[in-house]
């Protein structure tokens, strides 16, 4: 049994363990309500913070090679929501993909070749204020609008697992 994380300044919010990856992501919340994202490997006692003290963080997908994490979030509560990637293999570099008129990002996935991200955003308060967009990964490039007033419900480009693509725990649990 390995201790994955220990710091009295944080509480566990959630843990994400992609089945096809050696990574384990722990979303933490501090006493001010700010989120941090800690990456480690199962069985390891070492890890690193890849994001610290953000107003919101939502993990959307991980690339098929396990080297790039796709997220949405706000660094400060009054910032615009952004869709971005973090290079897990190269020093946790953050690359912003889209910040144009995002109210929320309901779903986002890497394409099968990891060259693009296809995602669904809410752009307003009306029931049909949704768009499906596509953007190239790895660089800040213009966003391509694929559909207006449309919604991605359940998208999976990779090989389907027997149950789900992730082990997702809302609260810490002991796994034997």
PDB file of C-alpha atoms in Angstrom:
ATOM      1  CA  UNK A   1       0.000   0.000   0.000  1.00  0.00           C
ATOM      2  CA  UNK A   2       1.471   3.363  -1.031  1.00  0.00           C
ATOM      3  CA  UNK A   3       0.506   6.779   0.213  1.00  0.00           C
ATOM      4  CA  UNK A   4      -0.538   8.701  -2.912  1.00  0.00           C
ATOM      5  CA  UNK A   5      -0.818  12.167  -1.422  1.00  0.00           C
ATOM      6  CA  UNK A   6      -0.624  13.759   1.992  1.00  0.00           C
ATOM      7  CA  UNK A   7      -0.972  17.464   2.725  1.00  0.00           C
ATOM      8  CA  UNK A   8      -3.086  18.957   5.494  1.00  0.00           C
ATOM      9  CA  UNK A   9      -3.769  22.082   3.391  1.00  0.00           C
ATOM     10  CA  UNK A  10      -5.914  20.125   0.901  1.00  0.00           C
ATOM     11  CA  UNK A  11      -8.949  17.878   0.853  1.00  0.00           C
ATOM     12  CA  UNK A  12      -9.576  15.237  -1.792  1.00  0.00           C
ATOM     13  CA  UNK A  13     -12.242  16.277  -4.289  1.00  0.00           C
ATOM     14  CA  UNK A  14     -11.956  13.435  -6.813  1.00  0.00           C
ATOM     15  CA  UNK A  15      -9.557  10.892  -8.275  1.00  0.00           C
ATOM     16  CA  UNK A  16      -9.312   9.965 -11.965  1.00  0.00           C
ATOM     17  CA  UNK A  17      -7.441   6.866 -13.091  1.00  0.00           C
ATOM     18  CA  UNK A  18      -7.614   6.262 -16.868  1.00  0.00           C
ATOM     19  CA  UNK A  19      -7.496   2.513 -17.517  1.00  0.00           C
ATOM     20  CA  UNK A  20      -5.084   2.749 -20.470  1.00  0.00           C
ATOM     21  CA  UNK A  21      -2.667   5.037 -18.618  1.00  0.00           C
ATOM     22  CA  UNK A  22      -0.107   4.758 -15.859  1.00  0.00           C
ATOM     23  CA  UNK A  23      -1.284   8.139 -14.539  1.00  0.00           C
ATOM     24  CA  UNK A  24      -3.460   8.877 -11.563  1.00  0.00           C
ATOM     25  CA  UNK A  25      -4.920  12.382 -11.240  1.00  0.00           C
ATOM     26  CA  UNK A  26      -6.051  13.733  -7.881  1.00  0.00           C
ATOM     27  CA  UNK A  27      -8.174  16.884  -7.843  1.00  0.00           C
ATOM     28  CA  UNK A  28      -7.739  18.685  -4.556  1.00  0.00           C
ATOM     29  CA  UNK A  29      -9.534  21.609  -2.964  1.00  0.00           C
ATOM     30  CA  UNK A  30      -8.012  23.987  -0.450  1.00  0.00           C
ATOM     31  CA  UNK A  31      -9.653  25.912   2.391  1.00  0.00           C
ATOM     32  CA  UNK A  32     -10.318  28.877   0.050  1.00  0.00           C
ATOM     33  CA  UNK A  33     -12.248  26.668  -2.393  1.00  0.00           C
ATOM     34  CA  UNK A  34      -9.504  26.666  -5.046  1.00  0.00           C
ATOM     35  CA  UNK A  35      -8.675  23.515  -7.002  1.00  0.00           C
ATOM     36  CA  UNK A  36      -5.303  21.948  -7.700  1.00  0.00           C
ATOM     37  CA  UNK A  37      -4.480  18.936  -9.844  1.00  0.00           C
ATOM     38  CA  UNK A  38      -1.846  16.471  -8.685  1.00  0.00           C
ATOM     39  CA  UNK A  39      -0.443  13.719 -10.943  1.00  0.00           C
ATOM     40  CA  UNK A  40       1.150  10.510  -9.740  1.00  0.00           C
ATOM     41  CA  UNK A  41       1.253   6.819 -10.643  1.00  0.00           C
ATOM     42  CA  UNK A  42      -0.494   4.014  -8.774  1.00  0.00           C
ATOM     43  CA  UNK A  43       1.945   2.485  -6.293  1.00  0.00           C
ATOM     44  CA  UNK A  44       4.266   5.484  -6.433  1.00  0.00           C
ATOM     45  CA  UNK A  45       5.006   7.802  -3.534  1.00  0.00           C
ATOM     46  CA  UNK A  46       6.124  10.576  -5.894  1.00  0.00           C
ATOM     47  CA  UNK A  47       4.119  12.982  -7.998  1.00  0.00           C
ATOM     48  CA  UNK A  48       3.751  16.604  -8.974  1.00  0.00           C
ATOM     49  CA  UNK A  49       1.239  19.404  -9.103  1.00  0.00           C
ATOM     50  CA  UNK A  50       0.300  20.132 -12.709  1.00  0.00           C
ATOM     51  CA  UNK A  51      -2.178  22.908 -11.840  1.00  0.00           C
ATOM     52  CA  UNK A  52      -2.358  24.886  -8.615  1.00  0.00           C
ATOM     53  CA  UNK A  53      -5.035  27.106  -7.108  1.00  0.00           C
ATOM     54  CA  UNK A  54      -7.535  27.356  -9.982  1.00  0.00           C
ATOM     55  CA  UNK A  55     -11.125  28.550  -9.534  1.00  0.00           C
ATOM     56  CA  UNK A  56     -12.380  25.554 -11.569  1.00  0.00           C
ATOM     57  CA  UNK A  57     -10.856  22.503 -13.264  1.00  0.00           C
ATOM     58  CA  UNK A  58     -12.644  19.776 -15.233  1.00  0.00           C
ATOM     59  CA  UNK A  59     -10.751  16.874 -16.821  1.00  0.00           C
ATOM     60  CA  UNK A  60     -12.310  16.020 -20.189  1.00  0.00           C
ATOM     61  CA  UNK A  61     -10.057  13.378 -21.816  1.00  0.00           C
ATOM     62  CA  UNK A  62      -6.550  11.969 -22.036  1.00  0.00           C
ATOM     63  CA  UNK A  63      -4.778  11.334 -25.350  1.00  0.00           C
ATOM     64  CA  UNK A  64      -4.448   7.755 -26.586  1.00  0.00           C
ATOM     65  CA  UNK A  65      -0.705   7.794 -25.845  1.00  0.00           C
ATOM     66  CA  UNK A  66      -1.359   9.052 -22.299  1.00  0.00           C
ATOM     67  CA  UNK A  67       0.904  12.075 -22.738  1.00  0.00           C
ATOM     68  CA  UNK A  68      -1.641  14.896 -23.038  1.00  0.00           C
ATOM     69  CA  UNK A  69      -4.502  15.817 -20.743  1.00  0.00           C
ATOM     70  CA  UNK A  70      -7.541  17.764 -22.008  1.00  0.00           C
ATOM     71  CA  UNK A  71      -9.253  20.076 -19.520  1.00  0.00           C
ATOM     72  CA  UNK A  72     -11.517  23.078 -19.158  1.00  0.00           C
ATOM     73  CA  UNK A  73     -11.340  25.616 -16.386  1.00  0.00           C
ATOM     74  CA  UNK A  74     -10.790  29.089 -15.014  1.00  0.00           C
ATOM     75  CA  UNK A  75      -7.608  30.135 -13.261  1.00  0.00           C
ATOM     76  CA  UNK A  76      -9.455  32.945 -11.452  1.00  0.00           C
ATOM     77  CA  UNK A  77     -13.204  33.095 -10.889  1.00  0.00           C
ATOM     78  CA  UNK A  78     -13.581  36.222 -13.025  1.00  0.00           C
ATOM     79  CA  UNK A  79     -11.550  34.787 -15.942  1.00  0.00           C
ATOM     80  CA  UNK A  80     -13.120  33.453 -19.123  1.00  0.00           C
ATOM     81  CA  UNK A  81     -13.575  29.686 -19.255  1.00  0.00           C
ATOM     82  CA  UNK A  82     -10.899  28.052 -21.422  1.00  0.00           C
ATOM     83  CA  UNK A  83     -10.412  24.673 -23.084  1.00  0.00           C
ATOM     84  CA  UNK A  84      -6.773  23.625 -22.872  1.00  0.00           C
ATOM     85  CA  UNK A  85      -4.287  20.772 -22.911  1.00  0.00           C
ATOM     86  CA  UNK A  86      -1.379  19.983 -20.631  1.00  0.00           C
ATOM     87  CA  UNK A  87       1.636  18.106 -21.936  1.00  0.00           C
ATOM     88  CA  UNK A  88       2.299  15.516 -19.229  1.00  0.00           C
ATOM     89  CA  UNK A  89       5.580  14.347 -20.745  1.00  0.00           C
ATOM     90  CA  UNK A  90       7.183  17.735 -21.308  1.00  0.00           C
ATOM     91  CA  UNK A  91       7.016  19.757 -18.121  1.00  0.00           C
ATOM     92  CA  UNK A  92       3.250  20.277 -17.874  1.00  0.00           C
ATOM     93  CA  UNK A  93       3.064  22.964 -20.571  1.00  0.00           C
ATOM     94  CA  UNK A  94      -0.435  24.459 -20.823  1.00  0.00           C
ATOM     95  CA  UNK A  95      -1.721  25.132 -24.364  1.00  0.00           C
ATOM     96  CA  UNK A  96      -4.936  27.125 -24.654  1.00  0.00           C
ATOM     97  CA  UNK A  97      -7.186  25.770 -27.419  1.00  0.00           C
ATOM     98  CA  UNK A  98     -10.349  27.890 -27.117  1.00  0.00           C
ATOM     99  CA  UNK A  99     -11.642  30.735 -24.963  1.00  0.00           C
ATOM    100  CA  UNK A 100     -14.188  32.194 -27.370  1.00  0.00           C
ATOM    101  CA  UNK A 101     -17.649  32.629 -25.832  1.00  0.00           C
ATOM    102  CA  UNK A 102     -17.569  29.500 -23.622  1.00  0.00           C
ATOM    103  CA  UNK A 103     -20.253  29.328 -20.946  1.00  0.00           C
ATOM    104  CA  UNK A 104     -19.481  25.645 -20.310  1.00  0.00           C
ATOM    105  CA  UNK A 105     -17.780  22.697 -22.002  1.00  0.00           C
ATOM    106  CA  UNK A 106     -20.115  19.728 -21.647  1.00  0.00           C
ATOM    107  CA  UNK A 107     -17.988  17.170 -23.489  1.00  0.00           C
ATOM    108  CA  UNK A 108     -14.626  17.124 -25.235  1.00  0.00           C
ATOM    109  CA  UNK A 109     -12.602  14.279 -26.747  1.00  0.00           C
ATOM    110  CA  UNK A 110      -9.395  13.801 -28.669  1.00  0.00           C
ATOM    111  CA  UNK A 111      -9.878  12.371 -32.156  1.00  0.00           C
ATOM    112  CA  UNK A 112      -8.553   8.824 -32.618  1.00  0.00           C
ATOM    113  CA  UNK A 113      -5.227  10.162 -33.970  1.00  0.00           C
ATOM    114  CA  UNK A 114      -4.930  12.788 -31.178  1.00  0.00           C
ATOM    115  CA  UNK A 115      -4.489  15.544 -33.797  1.00  0.00           C
ATOM    116  CA  UNK A 116      -7.742  17.363 -32.975  1.00  0.00           C
ATOM    117  CA  UNK A 117     -10.205  17.906 -30.165  1.00  0.00           C
ATOM    118  CA  UNK A 118     -13.936  17.784 -30.897  1.00  0.00           C
ATOM    119  CA  UNK A 119     -16.039  19.391 -28.204  1.00  0.00           C
ATOM    120  CA  UNK A 120     -19.444  20.698 -27.261  1.00  0.00           C
ATOM    121  CA  UNK A 121     -19.877  24.120 -25.693  1.00  0.00           C
ATOM    122  CA  UNK A 122     -22.751  26.118 -24.302  1.00  0.00           C
ATOM    123  CA  UNK A 123     -22.617  29.706 -25.555  1.00  0.00           C
ATOM    124  CA  UNK A 124     -25.618  31.264 -23.797  1.00  0.00           C
ATOM    125  CA  UNK A 125     -28.631  30.700 -21.589  1.00  0.00           C
ATOM    126  CA  UNK A 126     -31.186  29.493 -24.159  1.00  0.00           C
ATOM    127  CA  UNK A 127     -31.843  25.766 -24.536  1.00  0.00           C
ATOM    128  CA  UNK A 128     -30.355  25.709 -28.050  1.00  0.00           C
ATOM    129  CA  UNK A 129     -27.231  27.794 -27.345  1.00  0.00           C
ATOM    130  CA  UNK A 130     -24.849  24.910 -28.084  1.00  0.00           C
ATOM    131  CA  UNK A 131     -22.111  24.439 -30.652  1.00  0.00           C
ATOM    132  CA  UNK A 132     -19.904  21.548 -31.691  1.00  0.00           C
ATOM    133  CA  UNK A 133     -16.393  22.750 -32.476  1.00  0.00           C
ATOM    134  CA  UNK A 134     -13.084  21.254 -33.580  1.00  0.00           C
ATOM    135  CA  UNK A 135      -9.560  22.552 -32.948  1.00  0.00           C
ATOM    136  CA  UNK A 136      -6.059  21.251 -33.685  1.00  0.00           C
ATOM    137  CA  UNK A 137      -4.062  20.105 -30.677  1.00  0.00           C
ATOM    138  CA  UNK A 138      -0.578  21.253 -29.749  1.00  0.00           C
ATOM    139  CA  UNK A 139      -0.907  24.796 -31.150  1.00  0.00           C
ATOM    140  CA  UNK A 140      -3.140  27.845 -30.736  1.00  0.00           C
ATOM    141  CA  UNK A 141      -5.105  27.731 -33.974  1.00  0.00           C
ATOM    142  CA  UNK A 142      -8.458  28.983 -35.218  1.00  0.00           C
ATOM    143  CA  UNK A 143     -11.442  26.994 -34.024  1.00  0.00           C
ATOM    144  CA  UNK A 144     -13.654  25.297 -36.618  1.00  0.00           C
ATOM    145  CA  UNK A 145     -17.403  25.466 -36.012  1.00  0.00           C
ATOM    146  CA  UNK A 146     -18.877  22.093 -37.021  1.00  0.00           C
ATOM    147  CA  UNK A 147     -22.522  22.497 -35.953  1.00  0.00           C
ATOM    148  CA  UNK A 148     -24.728  25.108 -34.296  1.00  0.00           C
ATOM    149  CA  UNK A 149     -27.633  24.156 -32.038  1.00  0.00           C
ATOM    150  CA  UNK A 150     -26.272  20.617 -31.701  1.00  0.00           C
ATOM    151  CA  UNK A 151     -25.060  18.586 -28.746  1.00  0.00           C
ATOM    152  CA  UNK A 152     -22.612  15.681 -28.408  1.00  0.00           C
ATOM    153  CA  UNK A 153     -24.078  13.152 -26.034  1.00  0.00           C
ATOM    154  CA  UNK A 154     -21.743  10.162 -25.886  1.00  0.00           C
ATOM    155  CA  UNK A 155     -18.609  10.266 -28.014  1.00  0.00           C
ATOM    156  CA  UNK A 156     -15.871   7.632 -28.049  1.00  0.00           C
ATOM    157  CA  UNK A 157     -13.238   7.322 -30.772  1.00  0.00           C
ATOM    158  CA  UNK A 158     -11.026   4.832 -28.978  1.00  0.00           C
ATOM    159  CA  UNK A 159     -11.700   1.120 -28.494  1.00  0.00           C
ATOM    160  CA  UNK A 160     -14.506   0.686 -26.009  1.00  0.00           C
ATOM    161  CA  UNK A 161     -13.655  -0.969 -22.701  1.00  0.00           C
ATOM    162  CA  UNK A 162     -15.930  -3.542 -21.086  1.00  0.00           C
ATOM    163  CA  UNK A 163     -17.325  -0.972 -18.664  1.00  0.00           C
ATOM    164  CA  UNK A 164     -15.980   2.555 -19.042  1.00  0.00           C
ATOM    165  CA  UNK A 165     -12.844   4.415 -20.069  1.00  0.00           C
ATOM    166  CA  UNK A 166     -12.124   5.557 -16.539  1.00  0.00           C
ATOM    167  CA  UNK A 167     -12.192   4.514 -12.937  1.00  0.00           C
ATOM    168  CA  UNK A 168     -13.680   7.648 -11.379  1.00  0.00           C
ATOM    169  CA  UNK A 169     -14.128   8.020  -7.651  1.00  0.00           C
ATOM    170  CA  UNK A 170     -16.087  10.963  -6.230  1.00  0.00           C
ATOM    171  CA  UNK A 171     -14.604  10.376  -2.825  1.00  0.00           C
ATOM    172  CA  UNK A 172     -11.491   8.457  -1.778  1.00  0.00           C
ATOM    173  CA  UNK A 173     -12.043   4.725  -1.538  1.00  0.00           C
ATOM    174  CA  UNK A 174      -9.805   1.811  -0.740  1.00  0.00           C
ATOM    175  CA  UNK A 175      -9.220  -0.428  -3.746  1.00  0.00           C
ATOM    176  CA  UNK A 176      -7.809  -3.915  -3.125  1.00  0.00           C
TER     177      UNK A 176
END
